[in-house]
């Protein structure tokens, strides 16, 4: 689960955006400004006609901005100082001067400059606030935090300043300090649901889950109709392993009514995480109805369907994507696999071929084509597809095993079959089906003691597969180990179904 994001205090960033808009309005093109306001002088001539520019406070200010944008704070300071000398009442000049003094490392002088703006704004806090917003717009969060901390010293109950500090600490990923500011906000304004929500999010990111759940519950008490708050609570409870609490929160979210496909996707994932599989499937279906063009949503839904064997939905959803031209090779493969699982063999063959038209190197498509051709009795085509899979991926253990098992079942080239299955076991030594294949190959070749050894290993790896046990029983009897055969039969539970290990080993 992706952790919920902090809700930024809109005032801070709206102010920052407003500041950017002010720059755009006043400096749309410094070069054009010079053409209109100081005939004969261009922005490029600032370096060579400094004295003429300095005869105007506004021209000096614009030249300072030009140097500032060019990353030359020392030159910018020189022009802003001249502009300030010609127009001591210009707050914006002093603010830019303060920022560039900070950029150049003159922190004390910058602080004094911000203080001198105090009479223009009524308090030095306002000057520092504007300076902080300038720093935010430049991505200089540490400098902005410094300014807000100075403001907070003189105005300890100023909620906007605390909000700004909390948000900036989150932007810096200093979550421990952010936690302290959000906690302070809840003390300054105990009725702020947003403050408790953000505090809960920060604490969950830190790993303080009990406190985070308590904060989120308080946010919900203050605003019970927020599905977003309930969703955040669900994530916290999921992390804590509180499945009953997750289900309770999910029920509230559904009652409130999620908005948009993304919300339903998140609900689906949460339902799946607590074992509510049918509910998860329903949420995926709703999400796709809302936003059938969402590639991430579609792939997530198809993966879910394959994991929980909802092959009909996988077939239908992937077919819809293919019809709309949004199906890549993986989605086409999912469609083919679902068709095969539903017993639509001929359609599955065509679908697997469509996968290979989209991606000629799609190894799994060759493998499953080989399986289908084998079931149809097209042994030659089956072997061709399986060998192609091995050629493309020498680590394709399933293909080695299937090809080898085909030879064992057909009684052909048993030596090659053993080599192929041994290769599969080298790749995946803990696979019970592979061990069964090798044991059965030894049995077919008349090597009964070796067959017993390998089939006993297969039973150790998967004692629930009755067909492996049947193979072992046959091997015991051929090897003359009747007592072991009787022990094996005595251990069987009446009515235990015999699984198709031939298919299991191939898949």
Coordinates of C-alpha atoms in Angstrom, one line a residue:
X1 CA 0.0 0.0 0.0
X2 CA 1.2 3.4 -0.8
X3 CA 1.0 5.6 2.3
X4 CA -1.5 8.4 2.2
X5 CA 0.0 11.8 1.3
X6 CA 0.1 14.7 3.6
X7 CA -2.5 17.3 2.8
X8 CA -0.5 20.5 2.3
X9 CA -1.6 23.7 3.8
X10 CA -3.0 25.3 0.7
X11 CA -2.4 28.8 1.9
X12 CA 1.4 28.3 1.9
X13 CA 1.6 27.0 -1.6
X14 CA -1.1 29.3 -3.0
X15 CA 1.0 32.2 -1.7
X16 CA 4.1 30.7 -3.3
X17 CA 2.2 30.4 -6.5
X18 CA 1.0 33.9 -6.2
X19 CA 4.5 35.1 -5.7
X20 CA 5.5 33.3 -8.9
X21 CA 2.6 34.9 -10.7
X22 CA 3.9 38.3 -9.5
X23 CA 7.3 37.6 -11.0
X24 CA 5.7 36.6 -14.3
X25 CA 3.6 39.7 -14.4
X26 CA 6.5 42.0 -13.6
X27 CA 9.3 40.2 -15.5
X28 CA 7.7 38.5 -18.5
X29 CA 10.8 39.3 -20.5
X30 CA 13.7 41.2 -19.0
X31 CA 15.1 41.8 -22.5
X32 CA 11.8 43.2 -23.7
X33 CA 11.5 45.4 -20.6
X34 CA 14.9 47.0 -21.3
X35 CA 13.8 47.7 -24.9
X36 CA 10.6 49.5 -23.8
X37 CA 11.9 51.3 -20.7
X38 CA 15.5 52.1 -21.4
X39 CA 15.8 52.6 -25.2
X40 CA 19.1 51.3 -26.7
X41 CA 19.9 49.1 -23.7
X42 CA 19.2 45.3 -23.8
X43 CA 19.5 42.8 -21.0
X44 CA 22.8 41.6 -22.5
X45 CA 24.2 45.1 -22.1
X46 CA 23.6 45.1 -18.3
X47 CA 27.2 44.1 -17.8
X48 CA 28.6 46.8 -19.9
X49 CA 26.3 49.8 -19.2
X50 CA 25.9 49.4 -15.5
X51 CA 26.1 53.2 -14.7
X52 CA 23.3 54.2 -17.1
X53 CA 21.0 51.5 -15.7
X54 CA 21.8 52.5 -12.1
X55 CA 20.3 55.9 -12.8
X56 CA 16.9 54.4 -12.5
X57 CA 15.7 52.5 -9.4
X58 CA 13.4 50.3 -11.5
X59 CA 16.1 49.6 -14.1
X60 CA 18.5 48.7 -11.3
X61 CA 15.8 46.4 -9.8
X62 CA 15.2 44.6 -13.1
X63 CA 19.0 44.3 -13.7
X64 CA 19.2 42.7 -10.2
X65 CA 16.5 40.2 -11.0
X66 CA 18.3 39.4 -14.3
X67 CA 21.5 38.7 -12.4
X68 CA 19.5 36.7 -9.8
X69 CA 18.0 34.5 -12.4
X70 CA 21.4 34.0 -14.0
X71 CA 22.7 32.7 -10.6
X72 CA 25.0 35.7 -9.9
X73 CA 24.0 36.8 -6.4
X74 CA 26.9 39.2 -5.9
X75 CA 26.1 41.1 -9.0
X76 CA 22.4 41.1 -8.1
X77 CA 23.2 42.5 -4.6
X78 CA 25.0 45.4 -6.3
X79 CA 22.0 46.4 -8.4
X80 CA 19.5 45.8 -5.6
X81 CA 21.6 48.0 -3.3
X82 CA 21.5 50.8 -5.9
X83 CA 17.7 50.4 -6.4
X84 CA 17.2 50.5 -2.6
X85 CA 19.3 53.7 -2.5
X86 CA 17.2 55.4 -5.2
X87 CA 13.9 54.1 -3.7
X88 CA 14.2 53.2 0.0
X89 CA 10.5 52.5 0.2
X90 CA 10.5 49.6 -2.2
X91 CA 9.7 46.4 -0.1
X92 CA 10.2 44.1 -3.1
X93 CA 13.7 45.5 -3.6
X94 CA 14.7 44.8 0.0
X95 CA 13.2 41.4 -0.1
X96 CA 15.2 40.4 -3.2
X97 CA 18.2 42.0 -1.6
X98 CA 17.7 39.9 1.5
X99 CA 17.3 36.7 -0.5
X100 CA 20.4 37.3 -2.6
X101 CA 22.4 38.2 0.6
X102 CA 21.3 34.7 1.8
X103 CA 22.3 33.2 -1.5
X104 CA 25.8 34.8 -1.2
X105 CA 26.2 33.6 2.4
X106 CA 25.7 36.9 4.1
X107 CA 23.1 35.6 6.6
X108 CA 23.4 38.3 9.2
X109 CA 23.1 41.1 6.6
X110 CA 20.1 39.3 5.1
X111 CA 18.4 39.0 8.4
X112 CA 18.9 42.8 9.0
X113 CA 17.5 43.5 5.6
X114 CA 14.4 41.6 6.3
X115 CA 14.1 43.5 9.6
X116 CA 14.2 46.8 7.7
X117 CA 11.2 45.8 5.7
X118 CA 9.2 45.8 9.0
X119 CA 7.9 49.3 8.8
X120 CA 6.6 48.7 5.2
X121 CA 4.6 45.7 6.3
X122 CA 3.8 46.5 9.9
X123 CA 6.0 43.8 11.3
X124 CA 9.3 42.1 10.5
X125 CA 7.4 38.8 10.5
X126 CA 5.6 39.7 7.3
X127 CA 8.9 40.5 5.6
X128 CA 10.3 37.2 6.8
X129 CA 7.2 35.4 5.6
X130 CA 7.6 36.7 2.1
X131 CA 11.3 35.9 2.2
X132 CA 10.4 32.3 3.2
X133 CA 7.9 32.1 0.3
X134 CA 10.7 33.1 -2.0
X135 CA 12.9 30.4 -0.6
X136 CA 10.1 27.8 -1.0
X137 CA 9.6 28.9 -4.7
X138 CA 13.4 28.2 -5.2
X139 CA 13.2 24.8 -3.4
X140 CA 15.3 26.1 -0.5
X141 CA 13.3 24.6 2.3
X142 CA 16.0 24.8 5.0
X143 CA 16.3 28.6 4.5
X144 CA 12.5 28.9 4.5
X145 CA 12.3 26.9 7.7
X146 CA 14.9 29.3 9.3
X147 CA 12.7 32.3 8.5
X148 CA 9.5 30.6 9.8
X149 CA 11.3 29.6 13.1
X150 CA 12.3 33.2 13.7
X151 CA 8.7 34.3 13.1
X152 CA 7.5 31.6 15.5
X153 CA 9.7 32.9 18.3
X154 CA 7.8 36.2 18.3
X155 CA 4.4 34.7 17.4
X156 CA 4.3 31.2 19.1
X157 CA 0.6 30.8 18.6
X158 CA 0.5 31.7 14.9
X159 CA -1.2 28.7 13.3
X160 CA -0.2 29.5 9.7
X161 CA 3.5 29.6 10.6
X162 CA 3.3 26.2 12.4
X163 CA 1.4 24.8 9.4
X164 CA 4.1 26.1 7.1
X165 CA 6.9 24.6 9.3
X166 CA 5.1 21.2 9.4
X167 CA 4.7 21.1 5.6
X168 CA 8.2 22.1 4.9
X169 CA 9.6 19.5 7.3
X170 CA 7.6 16.9 5.4
X171 CA 9.0 18.2 2.1
X172 CA 12.5 17.8 3.6
X173 CA 11.5 14.3 4.8
X174 CA 12.3 15.4 8.4
X175 CA 9.3 13.4 9.8
X176 CA 10.3 13.6 13.4
X177 CA 10.3 17.4 13.4
X178 CA 7.2 17.4 11.3
X179 CA 5.5 15.2 13.9
X180 CA 6.3 17.8 16.6
X181 CA 4.8 20.7 14.5
X182 CA 1.6 18.7 13.6
X183 CA 1.2 17.8 17.3
X184 CA 1.6 21.5 18.2
X185 CA -1.1 22.3 15.6
X186 CA -3.5 19.9 17.3
X187 CA -2.8 21.7 20.6
X188 CA -3.4 25.1 19.1
X189 CA -6.5 24.0 17.3
X190 CA -8.0 20.8 18.9
X191 CA -11.0 21.0 16.6
X192 CA -8.9 20.7 13.4
X193 CA -9.6 17.3 11.8
X194 CA -6.9 18.1 9.2
X195 CA -4.3 18.6 11.8
X196 CA -5.1 15.2 13.4
X197 CA -5.2 13.6 10.0
X198 CA -1.7 14.9 9.0
X199 CA -0.3 14.0 12.5
X200 CA -1.6 10.4 12.0
X201 CA -0.1 10.2 8.5
X202 CA 3.3 11.4 9.7
X203 CA 3.3 9.0 12.7
X204 CA 2.4 6.1 10.5
X205 CA 5.3 6.9 8.2
X206 CA 7.6 7.0 11.2
X207 CA 6.2 3.7 12.5
X208 CA 4.3 5.0 15.5
X209 CA 1.2 3.0 14.6
X210 CA -0.8 3.0 17.9
X211 CA -0.5 6.8 18.1
X212 CA -1.3 7.1 14.4
X213 CA -4.5 5.1 14.8
X214 CA -5.5 7.2 17.8
X215 CA -4.9 10.5 15.8
X216 CA -6.8 9.2 12.8
X217 CA -9.8 8.2 15.0
X218 CA -9.8 11.7 16.4
X219 CA -9.8 13.1 12.9
X220 CA -12.8 10.9 12.1
X221 CA -14.6 12.0 15.2
X222 CA -14.3 15.5 14.0
X223 CA -15.3 14.7 10.4
X224 CA -17.1 11.3 10.2
X225 CA -18.0 11.7 6.6
X226 CA -14.5 11.7 5.2
X227 CA -13.9 8.5 3.3
X228 CA -10.3 9.6 3.0
X229 CA -9.8 9.5 6.7
X230 CA -11.4 6.1 7.0
X231 CA -9.1 4.9 4.2
X232 CA -6.0 6.1 6.0
X233 CA -7.2 4.4 9.2
X234 CA -7.6 1.2 7.2
X235 CA -4.0 1.3 6.0
X236 CA -2.8 1.8 9.6
X237 CA -4.9 -1.1 10.8
X238 CA -3.8 -3.3 8.0
X239 CA -0.2 -2.6 8.9
X240 CA -0.9 -3.5 12.6
X241 CA -2.6 -6.8 11.5
X242 CA -6.0 -5.7 12.7
X243 CA -8.2 -7.5 10.2
X244 CA -11.4 -6.9 12.1
X245 CA -10.7 -3.2 12.2
X246 CA -9.9 -3.1 8.5
X247 CA -13.2 -4.7 7.7
X248 CA -15.1 -2.3 9.9
X249 CA -13.3 0.7 8.2
X250 CA -13.9 -0.8 4.7
X251 CA -17.6 -1.1 5.4
X252 CA -17.7 2.6 6.4
X253 CA -15.9 3.6 3.3
X254 CA -18.4 1.7 1.1
X255 CA -21.3 3.3 3.0
X256 CA -19.8 6.8 2.5
X257 CA -19.2 6.1 -1.2
X258 CA -15.7 6.2 -2.7
X259 CA -15.2 8.6 -5.5
X260 CA -13.3 7.5 -8.7
X261 CA -11.7 4.4 -9.9
X262 CA -8.5 4.9 -7.9
X263 CA -10.5 4.8 -4.6
X264 CA -12.2 1.5 -5.7
X265 CA -8.8 0.1 -6.7
X266 CA -7.5 0.9 -3.2
X267 CA -10.6 -0.7 -1.7
X268 CA -10.1 -3.9 -3.8
X269 CA -6.5 -4.2 -2.6
X270 CA -7.5 -3.8 1.0
X271 CA -10.3 -6.3 0.7
X272 CA -7.9 -8.8 -0.8
X273 CA -5.4 -8.2 2.1
X274 CA -7.9 -9.3 4.7
X275 CA -9.2 -12.3 2.7
X276 CA -12.5 -10.7 1.5
X277 CA -11.9 -12.0 -2.1
X278 CA -15.4 -11.7 -3.5
X279 CA -15.6 -8.1 -2.2
X280 CA -12.3 -7.3 -3.8
X281 CA -13.4 -8.7 -7.1
X282 CA -16.6 -6.5 -6.9
X283 CA -14.4 -3.4 -6.3
X284 CA -12.2 -4.2 -9.2
X285 CA -15.2 -4.5 -11.4
X286 CA -16.6 -1.2 -10.3
X287 CA -13.2 0.5 -10.8
X288 CA -13.0 -0.7 -14.4
X289 CA -16.5 0.5 -15.1
X290 CA -15.5 4.0 -14.0
X291 CA -12.1 4.0 -15.7
X292 CA -11.6 1.3 -18.3
X293 CA -8.6 3.2 -19.8
X294 CA -6.5 2.9 -16.6
X295 CA -3.6 0.6 -17.5
X296 CA -2.4 0.2 -13.9
X297 CA -5.8 -0.7 -12.7
X298 CA -6.4 -3.2 -15.5
X299 CA -3.1 -5.0 -14.9
X300 CA -3.7 -5.0 -11.1
X301 CA -7.2 -6.5 -11.7
X302 CA -6.0 -9.2 -14.1
X303 CA -3.2 -10.2 -11.7
X304 CA -5.8 -10.5 -9.0
X305 CA -8.1 -12.6 -11.2
X306 CA -5.2 -15.0 -12.1
X307 CA -4.1 -15.3 -8.5
X308 CA -7.6 -16.2 -7.3
X309 CA -8.6 -18.1 -10.4
X310 CA -11.4 -15.8 -11.6
X311 CA -10.8 -16.8 -15.1
X312 CA -14.1 -15.6 -16.5
X313 CA -13.5 -12.1 -15.3
X314 CA -9.9 -12.2 -16.6
X315 CA -11.1 -13.4 -20.0
X316 CA -13.8 -10.7 -20.2
X317 CA -11.6 -7.8 -18.9
X318 CA -8.6 -8.6 -21.1
X319 CA -10.9 -9.1 -24.1
X320 CA -12.4 -5.6 -23.6
X321 CA -8.8 -4.2 -23.4
X322 CA -7.9 -6.0 -26.6
X323 CA -11.1 -4.7 -28.4
X324 CA -10.2 -1.1 -27.4
X325 CA -6.6 -1.5 -28.6
X326 CA -5.1 -1.3 -25.1
X327 CA -3.7 -4.8 -24.8
X328 CA 0.0 -5.4 -24.7
X329 CA 1.6 -8.8 -24.9
X330 CA 1.1 -9.5 -21.1
X331 CA -2.6 -8.7 -21.3
X332 CA -3.0 -10.8 -24.4
X333 CA -1.3 -13.7 -22.6
X334 CA -3.6 -13.3 -19.6
X335 CA -6.5 -13.5 -22.1
X336 CA -5.1 -16.7 -23.6
X337 CA -4.4 -18.3 -20.3
X338 CA -7.9 -17.6 -19.0
X339 CA -9.4 -19.1 -22.2
X340 CA -7.4 -22.2 -21.7
X341 CA -8.4 -22.4 -18.0
X342 CA -12.0 -22.2 -19.0
X343 CA -11.6 -25.0 -21.5
X344 CA -11.8 -22.9 -24.6
X345 CA -8.9 -24.7 -26.2
X346 CA -9.3 -23.6 -29.8
X347 CA -9.7 -19.9 -28.8
X348 CA -6.8 -20.2 -26.5
X349 CA -4.5 -21.5 -29.3
X350 CA -5.5 -18.5 -31.4
X351 CA -4.9 -16.2 -28.4
X352 CA -1.5 -17.5 -27.7
X353 CA -0.5 -17.0 -31.3
X354 CA -1.7 -13.4 -31.0
X355 CA 0.7 -13.0 -28.1
X356 CA 3.6 -14.1 -30.2
X357 CA 2.5 -11.8 -33.0
X358 CA 2.8 -8.9 -30.5
X359 CA 6.0 -10.2 -28.9
X360 CA 7.8 -13.0 -30.8
X361 CA 10.1 -13.6 -27.7
X362 CA 7.3 -14.2 -25.2
X363 CA 8.6 -17.4 -23.6
X364 CA 5.5 -18.4 -21.6
X365 CA 3.4 -18.2 -24.8
X366 CA 5.6 -20.8 -26.5
X367 CA 5.4 -23.0 -23.4
X368 CA 1.6 -23.0 -23.1
X369 CA 1.2 -23.4 -26.9
X370 CA 3.3 -26.5 -26.5
X371 CA 1.0 -27.8 -23.7
X372 CA -2.1 -27.2 -25.8
X373 CA -0.7 -28.8 -28.9
X374 CA 0.3 -31.8 -26.7
X375 CA -3.2 -32.1 -25.4
X376 CA -4.6 -32.0 -29.0
X377 CA -2.2 -34.8 -29.9
X378 CA 0.0 -32.6 -32.1
X379 CA 3.2 -33.9 -30.7
X380 CA 5.5 -32.4 -33.3
X381 CA 4.1 -28.9 -32.9
X382 CA 4.2 -29.3 -29.2
X383 CA 7.9 -30.2 -29.1
X384 CA 8.7 -27.3 -31.5
X385 CA 7.1 -24.8 -29.2
X386 CA 8.7 -26.2 -26.1
X387 CA 12.2 -26.2 -27.7
X388 CA 11.6 -22.6 -28.8
X389 CA 10.9 -21.7 -25.2
X390 CA 14.1 -23.4 -24.0
X391 CA 16.1 -21.6 -26.8
X392 CA 14.8 -18.2 -25.7
X393 CA 15.2 -18.9 -22.0
X394 CA 17.7 -21.6 -20.9
X395 CA 16.3 -21.2 -17.4
X396 CA 12.8 -22.3 -18.4
X397 CA 12.6 -25.2 -16.0
X398 CA 8.9 -26.0 -16.8
X399 CA 9.7 -26.4 -20.5
X400 CA 12.6 -28.8 -19.8
X401 CA 10.4 -30.8 -17.5
X402 CA 7.4 -30.9 -19.8
X403 CA 9.4 -31.9 -22.9
X404 CA 11.1 -34.6 -20.9
X405 CA 7.8 -35.9 -19.4
X406 CA 6.3 -36.0 -22.9
X407 CA 9.0 -38.4 -23.9
X408 CA 8.5 -40.5 -20.8
X409 CA 4.8 -40.8 -21.4
X410 CA 5.3 -41.6 -25.0
X411 CA 8.1 -44.1 -24.2
X412 CA 10.5 -42.2 -26.5
X413 CA 14.2 -41.3 -26.1
X414 CA 14.2 -42.0 -22.4
X415 CA 17.9 -41.0 -22.0
X416 CA 17.2 -37.6 -23.5
X417 CA 14.1 -37.3 -21.3
X418 CA 16.2 -37.9 -18.2
X419 CA 18.7 -35.3 -19.3
X420 CA 15.9 -32.8 -19.9
X421 CA 14.3 -33.4 -16.5
X422 CA 17.6 -33.3 -14.7
X423 CA 18.2 -29.9 -16.3
X424 CA 14.8 -28.8 -14.8
X425 CA 15.8 -30.1 -11.4
X426 CA 19.1 -28.2 -11.6
X427 CA 17.2 -25.0 -12.1
X428 CA 14.5 -25.8 -9.4
X429 CA 15.6 -28.6 -7.1
X430 CA 12.7 -28.2 -4.7
X431 CA 10.0 -28.9 -7.3
X432 CA 8.1 -32.1 -6.4
X433 CA 6.6 -32.5 -9.8
X434 CA 10.1 -32.4 -11.4
X435 CA 11.3 -35.1 -9.0
X436 CA 8.2 -37.2 -9.8
X437 CA 9.0 -36.8 -13.5
X438 CA 12.5 -38.0 -13.1
X439 CA 11.5 -40.9 -10.8
X440 CA 8.9 -42.0 -13.4
X441 CA 11.5 -41.8 -16.2
X442 CA 13.7 -44.1 -14.2
X443 CA 10.7 -46.4 -13.7
X444 CA 9.9 -46.5 -17.4
X445 CA 13.6 -47.3 -18.1
X446 CA 13.6 -50.2 -15.6
X447 CA 15.9 -48.5 -13.1
X448 CA 13.6 -49.3 -10.2
X449 CA 15.9 -48.6 -7.3
X450 CA 16.8 -45.1 -8.7
X451 CA 13.1 -44.6 -9.3
X452 CA 12.3 -45.4 -5.7
X453 CA 15.0 -42.9 -4.5
X454 CA 13.7 -40.1 -6.6
X455 CA 10.0 -40.7 -6.0
X456 CA 10.6 -40.8 -2.2
X457 CA 12.2 -37.4 -2.6
X458 CA 9.2 -36.2 -4.5
X459 CA 6.9 -37.4 -1.7
X460 CA 9.0 -35.6 0.9
X461 CA 8.6 -32.4 -1.2
X462 CA 4.8 -32.9 -1.6
X463 CA 3.3 -35.6 0.5
X464 CA -0.3 -34.6 -0.5
X465 CA 0.0 -35.5 -4.2
X466 CA -1.6 -39.0 -4.5
X467 CA -0.4 -39.6 -8.0
X468 CA 3.2 -39.2 -6.9
X469 CA 2.4 -41.8 -4.2
X470 CA 0.9 -44.1 -6.8
X471 CA 4.1 -43.8 -8.8
X472 CA 6.1 -44.6 -5.7
X473 CA 3.9 -47.6 -5.0
X474 CA 4.5 -49.0 -8.4
X475 CA 8.3 -48.5 -8.0
X476 CA 8.2 -50.2 -4.6
X477 CA 6.5 -53.2 -6.1
X478 CA 8.8 -53.5 -9.1
X479 CA 11.9 -53.1 -6.8
X480 CA 10.6 -55.9 -4.6
X481 CA 9.9 -53.7 -1.5
X482 CA 6.5 -55.1 -0.6
X483 CA 6.6 -54.0 3.0
X484 CA 7.2 -50.4 2.1
X485 CA 4.4 -50.6 -0.4
X486 CA 2.0 -51.9 2.3
X487 CA 3.2 -49.1 4.6
X488 CA 2.5 -46.5 1.9
X489 CA -1.0 -47.8 1.3
X490 CA -1.8 -48.0 5.0
X491 CA -1.0 -44.3 5.3
X492 CA -3.5 -43.2 2.7
X493 CA -6.7 -41.6 3.8
X494 CA -9.8 -43.1 2.2
X495 CA -11.4 -40.9 -0.3
X496 CA -8.4 -38.7 -0.9
X497 CA -8.6 -37.7 -4.6
X498 CA -5.9 -38.6 -7.0
X499 CA -4.4 -35.4 -8.6
X500 CA -3.3 -35.2 -12.1
X501 CA 0.5 -35.0 -11.4
X502 CA 1.2 -35.4 -15.1
X503 CA -0.5 -32.1 -15.7
X504 CA 0.9 -30.6 -12.4
X505 CA 4.4 -31.5 -13.4
X506 CA 4.0 -29.9 -16.8
X507 CA 2.4 -26.7 -15.4

